[in-house]
Structure formats: structure tokens, C-alpha cells
PDB file of C-alpha atoms and ligand atoms in Angstrom:
ATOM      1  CA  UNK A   1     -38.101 -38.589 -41.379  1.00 56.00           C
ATOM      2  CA  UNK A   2     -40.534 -36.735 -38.844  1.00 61.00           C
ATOM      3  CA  UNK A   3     -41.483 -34.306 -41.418  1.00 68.00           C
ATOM      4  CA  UNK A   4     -44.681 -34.431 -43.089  1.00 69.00           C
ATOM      5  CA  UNK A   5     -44.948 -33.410 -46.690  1.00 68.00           C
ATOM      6  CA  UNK A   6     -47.876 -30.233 -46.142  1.00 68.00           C
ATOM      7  CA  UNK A   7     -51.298 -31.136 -48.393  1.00 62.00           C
ATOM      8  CA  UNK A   8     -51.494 -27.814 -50.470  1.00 61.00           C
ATOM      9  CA  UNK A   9     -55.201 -26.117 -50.792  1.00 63.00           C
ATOM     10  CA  UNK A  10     -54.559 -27.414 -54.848  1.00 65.00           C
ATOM     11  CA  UNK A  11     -56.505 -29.464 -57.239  1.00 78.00           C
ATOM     12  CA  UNK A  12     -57.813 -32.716 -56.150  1.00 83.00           C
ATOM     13  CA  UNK A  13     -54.896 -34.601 -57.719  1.00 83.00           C
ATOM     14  CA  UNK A  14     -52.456 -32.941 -55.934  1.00 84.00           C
ATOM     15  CA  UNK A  15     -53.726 -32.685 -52.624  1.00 84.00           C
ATOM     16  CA  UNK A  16     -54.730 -37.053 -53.347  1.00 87.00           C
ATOM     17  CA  UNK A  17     -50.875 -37.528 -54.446  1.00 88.00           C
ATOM     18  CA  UNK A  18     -49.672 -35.623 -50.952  1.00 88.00           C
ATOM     19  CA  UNK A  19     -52.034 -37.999 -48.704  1.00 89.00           C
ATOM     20  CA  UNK A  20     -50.440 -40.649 -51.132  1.00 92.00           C
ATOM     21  CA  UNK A  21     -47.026 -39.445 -50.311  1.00 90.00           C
ATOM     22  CA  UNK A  22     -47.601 -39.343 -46.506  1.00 91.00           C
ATOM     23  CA  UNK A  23     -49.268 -42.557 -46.019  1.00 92.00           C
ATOM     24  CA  UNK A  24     -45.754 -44.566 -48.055  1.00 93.00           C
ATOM     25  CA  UNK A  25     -43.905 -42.080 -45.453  1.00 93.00           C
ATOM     26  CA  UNK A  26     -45.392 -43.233 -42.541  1.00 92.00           C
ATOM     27  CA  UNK A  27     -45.659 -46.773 -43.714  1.00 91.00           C
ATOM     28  CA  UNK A  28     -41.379 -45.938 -44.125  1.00 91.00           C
ATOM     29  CA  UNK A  29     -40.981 -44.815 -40.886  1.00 92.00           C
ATOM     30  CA  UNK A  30     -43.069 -47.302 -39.123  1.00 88.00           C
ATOM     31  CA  UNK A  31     -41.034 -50.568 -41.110  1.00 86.00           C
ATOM     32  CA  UNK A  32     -37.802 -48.720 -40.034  1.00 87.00           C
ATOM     33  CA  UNK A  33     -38.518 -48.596 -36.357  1.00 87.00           C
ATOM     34  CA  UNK A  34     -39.834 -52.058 -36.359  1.00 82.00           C
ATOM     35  CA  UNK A  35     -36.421 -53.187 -37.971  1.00 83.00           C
ATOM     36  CA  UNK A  36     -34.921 -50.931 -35.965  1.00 84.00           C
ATOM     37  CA  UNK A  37     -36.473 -52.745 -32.510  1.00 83.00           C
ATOM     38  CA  UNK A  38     -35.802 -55.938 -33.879  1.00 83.00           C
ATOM     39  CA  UNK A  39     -32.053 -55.396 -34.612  1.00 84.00           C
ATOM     40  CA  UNK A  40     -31.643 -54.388 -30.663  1.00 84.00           C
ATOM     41  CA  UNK A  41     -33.638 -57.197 -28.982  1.00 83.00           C
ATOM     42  CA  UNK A  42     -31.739 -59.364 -31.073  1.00 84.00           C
ATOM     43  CA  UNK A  43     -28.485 -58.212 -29.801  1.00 85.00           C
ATOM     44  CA  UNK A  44     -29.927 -57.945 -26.450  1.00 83.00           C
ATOM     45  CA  UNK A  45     -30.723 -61.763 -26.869  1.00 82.00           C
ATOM     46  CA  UNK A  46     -27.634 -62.812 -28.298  1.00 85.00           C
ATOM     47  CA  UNK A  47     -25.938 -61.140 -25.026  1.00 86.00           C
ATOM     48  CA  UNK A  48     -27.991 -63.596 -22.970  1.00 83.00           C
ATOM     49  CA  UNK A  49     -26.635 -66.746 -24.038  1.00 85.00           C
ATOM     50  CA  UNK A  50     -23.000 -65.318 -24.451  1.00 89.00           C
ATOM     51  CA  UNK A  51     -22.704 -63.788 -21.031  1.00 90.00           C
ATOM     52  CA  UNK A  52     -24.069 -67.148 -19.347  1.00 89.00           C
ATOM     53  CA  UNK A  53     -21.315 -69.528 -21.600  1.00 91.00           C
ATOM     54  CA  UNK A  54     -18.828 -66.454 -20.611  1.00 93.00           C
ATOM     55  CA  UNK A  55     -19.653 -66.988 -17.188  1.00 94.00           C
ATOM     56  CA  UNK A  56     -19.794 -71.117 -17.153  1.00 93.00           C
ATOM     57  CA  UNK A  57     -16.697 -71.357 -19.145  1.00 93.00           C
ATOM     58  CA  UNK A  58     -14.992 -69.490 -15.717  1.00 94.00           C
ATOM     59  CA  UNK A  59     -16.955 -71.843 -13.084  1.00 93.00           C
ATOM     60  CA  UNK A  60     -14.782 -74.797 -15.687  1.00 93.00           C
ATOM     61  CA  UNK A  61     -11.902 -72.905 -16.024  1.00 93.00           C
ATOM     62  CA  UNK A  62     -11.791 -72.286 -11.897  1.00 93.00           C
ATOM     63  CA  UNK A  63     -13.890 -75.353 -10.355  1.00 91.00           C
ATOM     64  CA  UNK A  64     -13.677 -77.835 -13.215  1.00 88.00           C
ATOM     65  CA  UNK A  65     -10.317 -79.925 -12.349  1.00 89.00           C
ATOM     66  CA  UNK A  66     -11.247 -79.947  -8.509  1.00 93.00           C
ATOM     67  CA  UNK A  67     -15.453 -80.142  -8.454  1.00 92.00           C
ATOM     68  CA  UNK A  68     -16.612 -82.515 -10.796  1.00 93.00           C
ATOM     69  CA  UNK A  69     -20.123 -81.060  -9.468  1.00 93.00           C
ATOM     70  CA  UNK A  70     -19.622 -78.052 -11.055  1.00 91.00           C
ATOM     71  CA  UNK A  71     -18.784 -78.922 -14.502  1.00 93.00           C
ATOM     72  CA  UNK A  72     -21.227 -81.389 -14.786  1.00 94.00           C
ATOM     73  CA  UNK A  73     -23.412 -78.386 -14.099  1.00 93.00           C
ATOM     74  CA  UNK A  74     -21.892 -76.093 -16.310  1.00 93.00           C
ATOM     75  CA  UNK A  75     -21.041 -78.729 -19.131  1.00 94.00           C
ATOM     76  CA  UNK A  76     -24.832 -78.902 -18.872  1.00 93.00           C
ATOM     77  CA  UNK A  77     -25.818 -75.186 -18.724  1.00 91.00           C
ATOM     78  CA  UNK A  78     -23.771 -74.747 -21.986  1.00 93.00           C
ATOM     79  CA  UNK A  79     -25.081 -77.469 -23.428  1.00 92.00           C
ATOM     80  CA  UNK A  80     -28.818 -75.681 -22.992  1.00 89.00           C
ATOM     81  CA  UNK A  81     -27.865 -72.512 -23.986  1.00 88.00           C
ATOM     82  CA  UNK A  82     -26.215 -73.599 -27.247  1.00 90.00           C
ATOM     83  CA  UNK A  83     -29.139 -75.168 -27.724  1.00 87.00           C
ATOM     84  CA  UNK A  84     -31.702 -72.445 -27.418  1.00 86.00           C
ATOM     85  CA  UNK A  85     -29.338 -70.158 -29.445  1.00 88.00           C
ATOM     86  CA  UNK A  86     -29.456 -72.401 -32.156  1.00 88.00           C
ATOM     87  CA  UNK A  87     -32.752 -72.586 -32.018  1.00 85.00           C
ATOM     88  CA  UNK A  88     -32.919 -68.709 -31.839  1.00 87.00           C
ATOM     89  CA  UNK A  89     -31.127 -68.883 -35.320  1.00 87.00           C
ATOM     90  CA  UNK A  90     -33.382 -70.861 -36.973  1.00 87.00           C
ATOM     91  CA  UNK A  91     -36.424 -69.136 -35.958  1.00 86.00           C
ATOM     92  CA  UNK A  92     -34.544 -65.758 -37.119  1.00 86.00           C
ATOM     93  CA  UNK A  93     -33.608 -67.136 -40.249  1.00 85.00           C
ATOM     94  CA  UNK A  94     -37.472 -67.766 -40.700  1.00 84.00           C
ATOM     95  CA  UNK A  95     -38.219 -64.808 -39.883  1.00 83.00           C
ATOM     96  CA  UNK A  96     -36.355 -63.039 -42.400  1.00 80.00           C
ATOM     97  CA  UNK A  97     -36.716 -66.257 -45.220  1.00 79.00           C
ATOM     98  CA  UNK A  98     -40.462 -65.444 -44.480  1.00 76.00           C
ATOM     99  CA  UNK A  99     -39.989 -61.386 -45.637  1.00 71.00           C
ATOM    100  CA  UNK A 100     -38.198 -62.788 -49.248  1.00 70.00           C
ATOM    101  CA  UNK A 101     -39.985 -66.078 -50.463  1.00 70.00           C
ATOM    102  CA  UNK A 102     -43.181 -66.074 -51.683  1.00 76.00           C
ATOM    103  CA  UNK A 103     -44.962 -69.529 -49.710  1.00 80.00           C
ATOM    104  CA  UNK A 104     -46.293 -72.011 -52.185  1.00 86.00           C
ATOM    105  CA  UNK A 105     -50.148 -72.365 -52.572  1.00 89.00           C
ATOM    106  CA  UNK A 106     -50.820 -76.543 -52.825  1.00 93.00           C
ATOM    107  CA  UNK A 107     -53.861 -78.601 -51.794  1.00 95.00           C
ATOM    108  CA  UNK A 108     -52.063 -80.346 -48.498  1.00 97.00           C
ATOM    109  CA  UNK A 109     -52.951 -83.357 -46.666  1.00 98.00           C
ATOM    110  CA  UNK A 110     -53.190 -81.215 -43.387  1.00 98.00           C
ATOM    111  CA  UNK A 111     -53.962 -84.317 -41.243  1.00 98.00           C
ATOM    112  CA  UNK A 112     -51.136 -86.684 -42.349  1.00 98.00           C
ATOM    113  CA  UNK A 113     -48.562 -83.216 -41.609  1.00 98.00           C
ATOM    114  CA  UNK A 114     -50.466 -83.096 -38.308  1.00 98.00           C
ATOM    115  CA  UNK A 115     -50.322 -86.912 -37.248  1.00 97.00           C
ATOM    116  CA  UNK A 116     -46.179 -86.980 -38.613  1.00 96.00           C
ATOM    117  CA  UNK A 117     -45.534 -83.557 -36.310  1.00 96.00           C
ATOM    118  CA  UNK A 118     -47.548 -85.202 -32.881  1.00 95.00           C
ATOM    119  CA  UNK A 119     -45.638 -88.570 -33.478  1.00 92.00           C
ATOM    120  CA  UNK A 120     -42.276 -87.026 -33.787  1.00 90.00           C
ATOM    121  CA  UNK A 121     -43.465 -84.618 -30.544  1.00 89.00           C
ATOM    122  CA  UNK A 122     -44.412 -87.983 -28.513  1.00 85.00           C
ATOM    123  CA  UNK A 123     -41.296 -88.812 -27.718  1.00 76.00           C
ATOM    124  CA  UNK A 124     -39.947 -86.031 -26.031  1.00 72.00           C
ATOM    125  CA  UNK A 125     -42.373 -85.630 -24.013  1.00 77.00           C
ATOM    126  CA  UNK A 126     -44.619 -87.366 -20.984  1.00 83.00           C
ATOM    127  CA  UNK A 127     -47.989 -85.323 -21.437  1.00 90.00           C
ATOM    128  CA  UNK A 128     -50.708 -87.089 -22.554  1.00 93.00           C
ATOM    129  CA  UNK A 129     -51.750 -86.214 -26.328  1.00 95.00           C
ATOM    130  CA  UNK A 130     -54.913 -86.916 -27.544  1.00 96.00           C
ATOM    131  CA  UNK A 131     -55.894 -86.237 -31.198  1.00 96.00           C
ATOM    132  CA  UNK A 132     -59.089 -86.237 -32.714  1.00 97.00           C
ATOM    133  CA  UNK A 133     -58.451 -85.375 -36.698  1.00 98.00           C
ATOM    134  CA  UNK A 134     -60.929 -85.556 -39.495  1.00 97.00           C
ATOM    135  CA  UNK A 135     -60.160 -87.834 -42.106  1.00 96.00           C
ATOM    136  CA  UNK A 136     -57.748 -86.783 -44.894  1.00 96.00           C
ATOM    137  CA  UNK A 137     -58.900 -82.791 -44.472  1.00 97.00           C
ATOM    138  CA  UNK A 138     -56.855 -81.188 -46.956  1.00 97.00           C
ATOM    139  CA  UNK A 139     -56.448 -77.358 -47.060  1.00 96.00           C
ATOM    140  CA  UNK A 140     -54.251 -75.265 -50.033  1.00 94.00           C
ATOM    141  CA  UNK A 141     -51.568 -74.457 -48.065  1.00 94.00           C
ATOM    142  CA  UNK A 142     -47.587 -74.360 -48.329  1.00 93.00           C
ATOM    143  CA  UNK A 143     -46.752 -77.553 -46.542  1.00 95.00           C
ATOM    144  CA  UNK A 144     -43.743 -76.908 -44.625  1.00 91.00           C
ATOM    145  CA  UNK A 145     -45.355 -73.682 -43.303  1.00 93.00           C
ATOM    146  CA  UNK A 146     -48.168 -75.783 -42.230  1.00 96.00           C
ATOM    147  CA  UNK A 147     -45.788 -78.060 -40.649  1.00 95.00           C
ATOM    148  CA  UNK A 148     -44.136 -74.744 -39.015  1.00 94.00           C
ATOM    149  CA  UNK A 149     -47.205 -73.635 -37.553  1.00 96.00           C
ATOM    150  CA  UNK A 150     -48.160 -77.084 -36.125  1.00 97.00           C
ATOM    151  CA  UNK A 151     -44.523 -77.309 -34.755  1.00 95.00           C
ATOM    152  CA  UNK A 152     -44.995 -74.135 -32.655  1.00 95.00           C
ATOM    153  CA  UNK A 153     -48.283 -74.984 -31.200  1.00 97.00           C
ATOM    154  CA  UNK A 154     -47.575 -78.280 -30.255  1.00 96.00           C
ATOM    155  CA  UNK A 155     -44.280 -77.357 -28.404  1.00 93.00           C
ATOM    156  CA  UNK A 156     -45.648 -74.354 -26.836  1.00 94.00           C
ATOM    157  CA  UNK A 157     -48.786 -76.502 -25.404  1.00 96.00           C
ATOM    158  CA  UNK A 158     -45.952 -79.078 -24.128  1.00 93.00           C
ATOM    159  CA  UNK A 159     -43.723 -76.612 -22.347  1.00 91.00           C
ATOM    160  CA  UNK A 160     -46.347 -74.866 -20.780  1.00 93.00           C
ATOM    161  CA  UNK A 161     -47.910 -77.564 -19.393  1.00 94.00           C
ATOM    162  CA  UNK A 162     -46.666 -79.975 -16.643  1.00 90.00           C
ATOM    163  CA  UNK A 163     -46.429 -83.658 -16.891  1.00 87.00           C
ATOM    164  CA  UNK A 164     -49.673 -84.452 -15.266  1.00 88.00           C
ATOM    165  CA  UNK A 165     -51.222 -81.859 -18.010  1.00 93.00           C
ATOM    166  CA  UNK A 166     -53.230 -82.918 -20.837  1.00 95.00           C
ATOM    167  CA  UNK A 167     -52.776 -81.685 -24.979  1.00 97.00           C
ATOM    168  CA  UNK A 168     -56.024 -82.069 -27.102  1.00 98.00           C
ATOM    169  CA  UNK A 169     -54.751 -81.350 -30.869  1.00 98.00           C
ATOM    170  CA  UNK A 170     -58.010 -81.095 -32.935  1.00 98.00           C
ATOM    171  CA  UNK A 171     -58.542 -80.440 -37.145  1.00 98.00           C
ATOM    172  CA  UNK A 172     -62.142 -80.333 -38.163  1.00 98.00           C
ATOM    173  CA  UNK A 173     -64.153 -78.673 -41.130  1.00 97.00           C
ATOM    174  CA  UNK A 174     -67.592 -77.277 -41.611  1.00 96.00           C
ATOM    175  CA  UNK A 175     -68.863 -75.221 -44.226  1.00 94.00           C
ATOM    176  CA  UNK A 176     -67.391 -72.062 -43.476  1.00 95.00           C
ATOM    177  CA  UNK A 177     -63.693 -73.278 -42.450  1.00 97.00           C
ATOM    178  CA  UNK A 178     -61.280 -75.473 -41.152  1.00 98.00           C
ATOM    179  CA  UNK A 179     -60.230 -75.101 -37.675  1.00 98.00           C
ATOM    180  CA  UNK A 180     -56.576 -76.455 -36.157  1.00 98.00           C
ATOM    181  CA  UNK A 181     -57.014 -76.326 -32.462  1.00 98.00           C
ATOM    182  CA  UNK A 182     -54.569 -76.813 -29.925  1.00 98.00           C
ATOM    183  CA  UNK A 183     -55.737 -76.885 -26.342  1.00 98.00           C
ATOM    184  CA  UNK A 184     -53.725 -77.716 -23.371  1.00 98.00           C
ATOM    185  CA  UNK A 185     -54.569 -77.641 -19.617  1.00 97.00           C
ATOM    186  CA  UNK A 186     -51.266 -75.837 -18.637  1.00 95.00           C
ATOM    187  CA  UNK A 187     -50.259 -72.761 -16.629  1.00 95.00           C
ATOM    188  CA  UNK A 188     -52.402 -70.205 -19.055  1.00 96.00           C
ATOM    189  CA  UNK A 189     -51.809 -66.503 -20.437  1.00 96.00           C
ATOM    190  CA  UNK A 190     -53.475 -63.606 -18.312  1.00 96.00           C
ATOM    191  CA  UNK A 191     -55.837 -61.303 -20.209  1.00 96.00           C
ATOM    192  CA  UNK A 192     -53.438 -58.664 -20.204  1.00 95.00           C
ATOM    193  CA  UNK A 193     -50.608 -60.348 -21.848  1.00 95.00           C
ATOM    194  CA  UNK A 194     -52.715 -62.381 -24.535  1.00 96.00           C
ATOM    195  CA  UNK A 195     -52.562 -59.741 -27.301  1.00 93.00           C
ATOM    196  CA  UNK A 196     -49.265 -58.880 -26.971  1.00 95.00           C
ATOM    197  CA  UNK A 197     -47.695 -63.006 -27.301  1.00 96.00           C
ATOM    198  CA  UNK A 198     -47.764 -62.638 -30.848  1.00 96.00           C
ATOM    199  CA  UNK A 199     -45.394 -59.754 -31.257  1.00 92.00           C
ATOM    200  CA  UNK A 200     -41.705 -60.789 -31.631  1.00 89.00           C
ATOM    201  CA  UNK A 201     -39.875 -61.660 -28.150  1.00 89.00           C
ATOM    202  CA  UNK A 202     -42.558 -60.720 -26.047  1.00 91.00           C
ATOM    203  CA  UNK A 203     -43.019 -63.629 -23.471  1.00 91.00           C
ATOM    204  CA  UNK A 204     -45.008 -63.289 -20.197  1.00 91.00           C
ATOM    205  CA  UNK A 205     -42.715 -65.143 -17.966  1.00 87.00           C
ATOM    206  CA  UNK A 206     -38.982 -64.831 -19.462  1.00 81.00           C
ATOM    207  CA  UNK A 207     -37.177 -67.069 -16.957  1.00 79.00           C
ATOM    208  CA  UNK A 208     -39.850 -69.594 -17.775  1.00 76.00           C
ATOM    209  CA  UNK A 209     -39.548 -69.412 -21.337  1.00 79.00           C
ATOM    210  CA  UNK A 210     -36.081 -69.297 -20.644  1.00 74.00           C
ATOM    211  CA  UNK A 211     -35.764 -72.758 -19.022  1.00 76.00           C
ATOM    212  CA  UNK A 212     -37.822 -74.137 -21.769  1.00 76.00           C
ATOM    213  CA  UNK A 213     -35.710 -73.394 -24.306  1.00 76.00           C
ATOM    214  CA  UNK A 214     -38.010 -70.538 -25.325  1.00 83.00           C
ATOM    215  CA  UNK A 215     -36.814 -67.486 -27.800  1.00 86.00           C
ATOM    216  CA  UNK A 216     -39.627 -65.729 -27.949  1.00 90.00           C
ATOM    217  CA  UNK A 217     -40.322 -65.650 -31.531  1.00 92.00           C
ATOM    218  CA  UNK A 218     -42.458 -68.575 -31.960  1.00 93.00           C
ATOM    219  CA  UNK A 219     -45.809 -66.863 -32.202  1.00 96.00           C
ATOM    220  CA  UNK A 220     -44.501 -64.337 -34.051  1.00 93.00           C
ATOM    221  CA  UNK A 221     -43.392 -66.981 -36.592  1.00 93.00           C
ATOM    222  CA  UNK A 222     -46.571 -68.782 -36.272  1.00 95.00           C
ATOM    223  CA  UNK A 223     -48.732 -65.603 -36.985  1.00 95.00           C
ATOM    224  CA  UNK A 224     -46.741 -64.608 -40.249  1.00 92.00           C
ATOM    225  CA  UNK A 225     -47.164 -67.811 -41.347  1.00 93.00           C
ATOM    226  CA  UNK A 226     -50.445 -68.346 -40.938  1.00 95.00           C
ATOM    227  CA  UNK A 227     -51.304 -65.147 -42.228  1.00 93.00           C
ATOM    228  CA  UNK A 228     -49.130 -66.351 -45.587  1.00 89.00           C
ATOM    229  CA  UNK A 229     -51.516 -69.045 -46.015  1.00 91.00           C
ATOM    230  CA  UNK A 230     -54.874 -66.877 -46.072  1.00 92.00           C
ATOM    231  CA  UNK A 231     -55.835 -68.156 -42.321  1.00 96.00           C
ATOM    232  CA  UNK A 232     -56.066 -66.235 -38.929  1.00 97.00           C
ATOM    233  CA  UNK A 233     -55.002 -67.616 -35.328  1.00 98.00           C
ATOM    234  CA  UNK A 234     -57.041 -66.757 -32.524  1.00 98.00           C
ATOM    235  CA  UNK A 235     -56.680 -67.684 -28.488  1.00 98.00           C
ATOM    236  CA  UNK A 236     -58.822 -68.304 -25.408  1.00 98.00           C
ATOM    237  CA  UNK A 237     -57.113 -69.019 -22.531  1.00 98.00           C
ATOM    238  CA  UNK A 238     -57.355 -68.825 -18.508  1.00 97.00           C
ATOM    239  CA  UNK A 239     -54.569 -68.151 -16.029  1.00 96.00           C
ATOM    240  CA  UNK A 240     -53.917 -72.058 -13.939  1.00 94.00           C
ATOM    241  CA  UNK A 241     -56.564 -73.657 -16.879  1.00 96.00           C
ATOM    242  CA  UNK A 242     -54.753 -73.772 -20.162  1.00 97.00           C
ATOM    243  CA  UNK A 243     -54.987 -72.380 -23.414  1.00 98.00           C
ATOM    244  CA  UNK A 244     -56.289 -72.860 -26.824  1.00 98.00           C
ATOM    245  CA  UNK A 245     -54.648 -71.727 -30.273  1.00 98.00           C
ATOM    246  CA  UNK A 246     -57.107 -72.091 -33.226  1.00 98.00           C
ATOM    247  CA  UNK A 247     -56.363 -71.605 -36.420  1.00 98.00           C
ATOM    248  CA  UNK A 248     -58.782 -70.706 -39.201  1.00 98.00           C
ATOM    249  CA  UNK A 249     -58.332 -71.926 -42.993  1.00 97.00           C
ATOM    250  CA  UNK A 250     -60.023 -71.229 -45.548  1.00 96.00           C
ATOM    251  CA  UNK A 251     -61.922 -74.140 -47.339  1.00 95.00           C
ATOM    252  CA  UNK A 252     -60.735 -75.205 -50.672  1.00 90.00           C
ATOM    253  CA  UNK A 253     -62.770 -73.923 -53.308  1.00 82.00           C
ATOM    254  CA  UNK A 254     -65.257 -75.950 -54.927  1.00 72.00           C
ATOM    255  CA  UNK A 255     -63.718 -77.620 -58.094  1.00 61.00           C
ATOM    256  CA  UNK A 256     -60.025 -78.079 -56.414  1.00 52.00           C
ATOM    257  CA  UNK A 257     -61.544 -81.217 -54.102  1.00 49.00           C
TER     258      UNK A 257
HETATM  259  P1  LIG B 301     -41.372 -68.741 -26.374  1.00 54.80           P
HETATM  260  O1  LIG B 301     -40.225 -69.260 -27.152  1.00 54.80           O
HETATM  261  O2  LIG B 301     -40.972 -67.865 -25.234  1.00 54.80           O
HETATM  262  O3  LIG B 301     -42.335 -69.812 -25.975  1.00 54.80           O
HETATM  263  P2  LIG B 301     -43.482 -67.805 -28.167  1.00 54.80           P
HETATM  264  O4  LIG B 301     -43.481 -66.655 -29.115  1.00 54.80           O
HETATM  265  O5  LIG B 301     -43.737 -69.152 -28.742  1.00 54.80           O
HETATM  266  O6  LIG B 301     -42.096 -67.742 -27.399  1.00 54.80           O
HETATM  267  O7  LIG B 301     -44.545 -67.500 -27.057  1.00 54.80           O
HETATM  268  C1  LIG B 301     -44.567 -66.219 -26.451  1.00 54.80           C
HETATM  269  C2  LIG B 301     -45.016 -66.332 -24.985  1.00 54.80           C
HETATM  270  O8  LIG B 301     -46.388 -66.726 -24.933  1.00 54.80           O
HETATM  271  C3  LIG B 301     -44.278 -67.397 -24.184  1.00 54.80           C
HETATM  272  O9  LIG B 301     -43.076 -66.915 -23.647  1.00 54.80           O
HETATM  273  C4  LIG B 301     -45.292 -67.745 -23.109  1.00 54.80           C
HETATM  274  O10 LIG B 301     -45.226 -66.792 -22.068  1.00 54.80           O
HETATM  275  C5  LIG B 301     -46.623 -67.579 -23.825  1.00 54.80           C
HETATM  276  N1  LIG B 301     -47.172 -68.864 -24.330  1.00 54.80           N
HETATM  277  C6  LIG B 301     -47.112 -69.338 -25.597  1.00 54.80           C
HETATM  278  N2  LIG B 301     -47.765 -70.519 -25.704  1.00 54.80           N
HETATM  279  C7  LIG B 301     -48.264 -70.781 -24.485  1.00 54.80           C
HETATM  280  C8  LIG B 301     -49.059 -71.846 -23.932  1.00 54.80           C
HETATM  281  N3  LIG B 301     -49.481 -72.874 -24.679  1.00 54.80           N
HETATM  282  N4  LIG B 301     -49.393 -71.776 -22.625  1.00 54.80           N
HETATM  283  C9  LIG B 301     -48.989 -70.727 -21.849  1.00 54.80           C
HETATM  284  N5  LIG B 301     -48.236 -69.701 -22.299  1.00 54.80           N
HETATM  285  C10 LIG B 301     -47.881 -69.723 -23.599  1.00 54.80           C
END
């Protein structure tokens, strides 16, 4: 696959065919290593959970009868891991849902899927969340995927923040867009990592994500997605100050609303 097809000194055509020809090959060769790399880390990730129930099931197996301790601890441990696994499925069956379906394009209610995502988030968690949505802002959108993207934010902002933290979920429109912001006053993203959270299983701290429940794939998710729905997601954020996800929609066009 290395090889590249040589541009002969012919007619224009030709030589415009051969570029042609090279760019599809190196398109080919970069979509292969990227499935390639995606295929190992997810092994690599799979081994995580599987060595650490491999390893609790012993502690039972050994400890459980005598040190009731102990198995509460493990009974517990496996009871997080299967969780995050599962959740690791889901967000790799997205992943590769994402690559076959086309998403929908409908005018969406993107305050009511905004308002029904924070109260379902409330309860799990003891930071503060304050919202301040416009009215009935609706954006064409595929709904779900809109619900997706507000899923991720949300849930990153709480498990990167502490209890005393604070989560400011904004949705506004001007003329030239609407913004979703998500801002929370947790641990932050150093400058050097903040380009590189969007790529799948990159995370900056990975026991941290770890504990959380984290997989990794999140912002990967929530980029494709957003891209799908003709926005773009952008982030400012400051190491022990908190971060904030934006994300830029197109308005509707003039006639739909
Ligand atoms: P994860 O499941 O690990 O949270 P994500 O793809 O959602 O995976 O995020 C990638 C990494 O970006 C996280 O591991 C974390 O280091 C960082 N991150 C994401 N959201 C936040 C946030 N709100 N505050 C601080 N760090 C964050």
C-alpha cells in the first residue's frame, strides 16, 4: 500500500487522473490505519475490565467465605467495571451506527431535549446546575443526536467537577448561530492536551476517567455527531478553573421558522 502510482510527463488528463488515483490511495491507507488503531485500543480496553473481574473473581474465590470486607469490595469493583464496559459498548456501537446511518435533518425543540437531559442528570448528581435557555430555540437537527451530544457534555462537566463545583448549561441565538454551552468550574484540560480530547480514547488523566466510569470515546462521539448535524464544537478551558464546550448550529433558514 506504500507505493505511489508515478504521475507520467503525459497529457493533462492523465497526469489529473494519477493525482486522482493517489489522493483515493492515501485517503485508503489513512482509513485503514485509523481502523486499524481503533481495532487495538479496543482490545487493549476490553483487557482492562477483564483482567480486573479476572482478578476480583480470585480475591471472592480466596477471601470471600472468610472476609466479608473483601467481597463487599470486590462485589463492588465488578459491579463498576461491568458497568463502564457496558457503557464502552454502547458508545462503540455509536460509533460504528454513526459510520452506516445517515442522521435525520428535523426542525428540533433543542431546549425542551436540553431541559429533559439536565432533569434526568439532576439526580445523580450533587453539583449545582444552573440553566439559562432561550425560549423554545429550535435548530434542524436529528434529535436523538442532539440528545447524544447534550448527554456527553453534561456528564463530562459532572465528573470532572467536584461536589462543591458549579455547571452553567447555556442555549442562546443571535443572528449568525446558535450556541450550546456547557461550562463547569472543575479540574480543567491543560493546553497541551485540549486538541487531542476529541480523538477516540485519548483521556488526560486515565485513572481518573477510569474511576468515573470514563471510556474515552465520549468526545469522539460528541464531535462526529455534531459534525453530522452541520455544527462545530469548540473549548476554552484552564487547568484548576473549569472548562467550556460550545457548540455552534447553524440557524434555521428563513422560511422553515
Ligand atoms: P472519558 O470517558 O474519559 O471522559 P471523553 O472522550 O468524554 O472520555 O473525554 C476525553 C478526556 O477529556 C477525559 O478523559 C478527560 O481527561 C477530558 N475531559 C472531558 N471533559 C472534561 C471536562 N468537562 N473537564 C475536564 N476534563 C474533561
Amino acid at each position: 500500500l506504500k507505493k505511489r502510482i508515478p504521475v507520467p510527463e503525459a497529457p493533462r488528463e492523465l497526469s489529473e487522473l494519477s493525482l486522482t488515483f493517489n489522493h483515493l490511495l492515501h485517503q485508503l491507507e489513512e482509513q485503514f490505519e485509523r481502523e486499524k488503531s481503533f481495532v487495538s485500543n479496543v482490545s487493549h480496553e476490553l483487557r482492562t475490565p477483564l483482567t480486573a473481574f479476572k482478578g476480583h473473581l480470585k480475591l471472592i474465590n480466596r477471601w470471600g467465605k472468610s472476609n466479608p470486607v473483601v467481597l463487599e469490595q470486590s462485589i463492588q469493583a465488578l459491579d463498576e467495571e461491568s458497568k463502564r464496559m457496558e457503557r464502552m459498548m454502547i458508545q462503540m456501537l455509536t460509533l460504528a451506527r454513526n459510520e452506516h446511518f445517515e442522521s435525520k435533518n428535523e426542525r428540533v425543540n433543542l431546549t425542551v431535549v436540553i431541559e429533559r437531559v439536565v432533569m434526568q442528570m439532576q439526580n445523580d448528581s450533587n453539583v449545582e446546575i444552573i440553566r439559562n435557555l432561550g425560549n423554545n430555540i429550535f435548530g434542524m437537527a436529528d434529535e436523538e443526536q442532539f440528545r447524544q451530544i447534550a448527554v456527553i457534555l453534561i456528564e463530562n462537566a459532572i465528573r470532572y467537577t467536584d461536589e462543591h463545583g458549579k455547571i452553567t448549561i447555556v442555549l442562546e441565538k443571535d443572528n449568525e448561530e446558535i450556541r450550546f454551552i456547557v461550562t463547569d468550574t472543575g479540574i480543567g484540560i491543560p493546553v497541551q492536551d485540549q486538541h487531542k480530547i476529541f480523538d477516540r480514547f485519548y483521556r488526560v488523566d486515565k485513572d481518573r476517567s477510569r474511576q468515573t466510569g470514563g471510556t474515552g470515546l465520549g468526545l469522539s462521539i460528541a464531535k462526529e455527531l455534531v459534525h453530522n448535524i452541520g455544527g462545530t464544537i469548540t473549548l476554552v478551558s484552564k487547568t484548576g478553573f473549569g472548562s467550556t464546550f460550545t457548540v455552534h448550529l447553524p440557524l434555521i433558514k428563513s422560511g422553515y421558522s
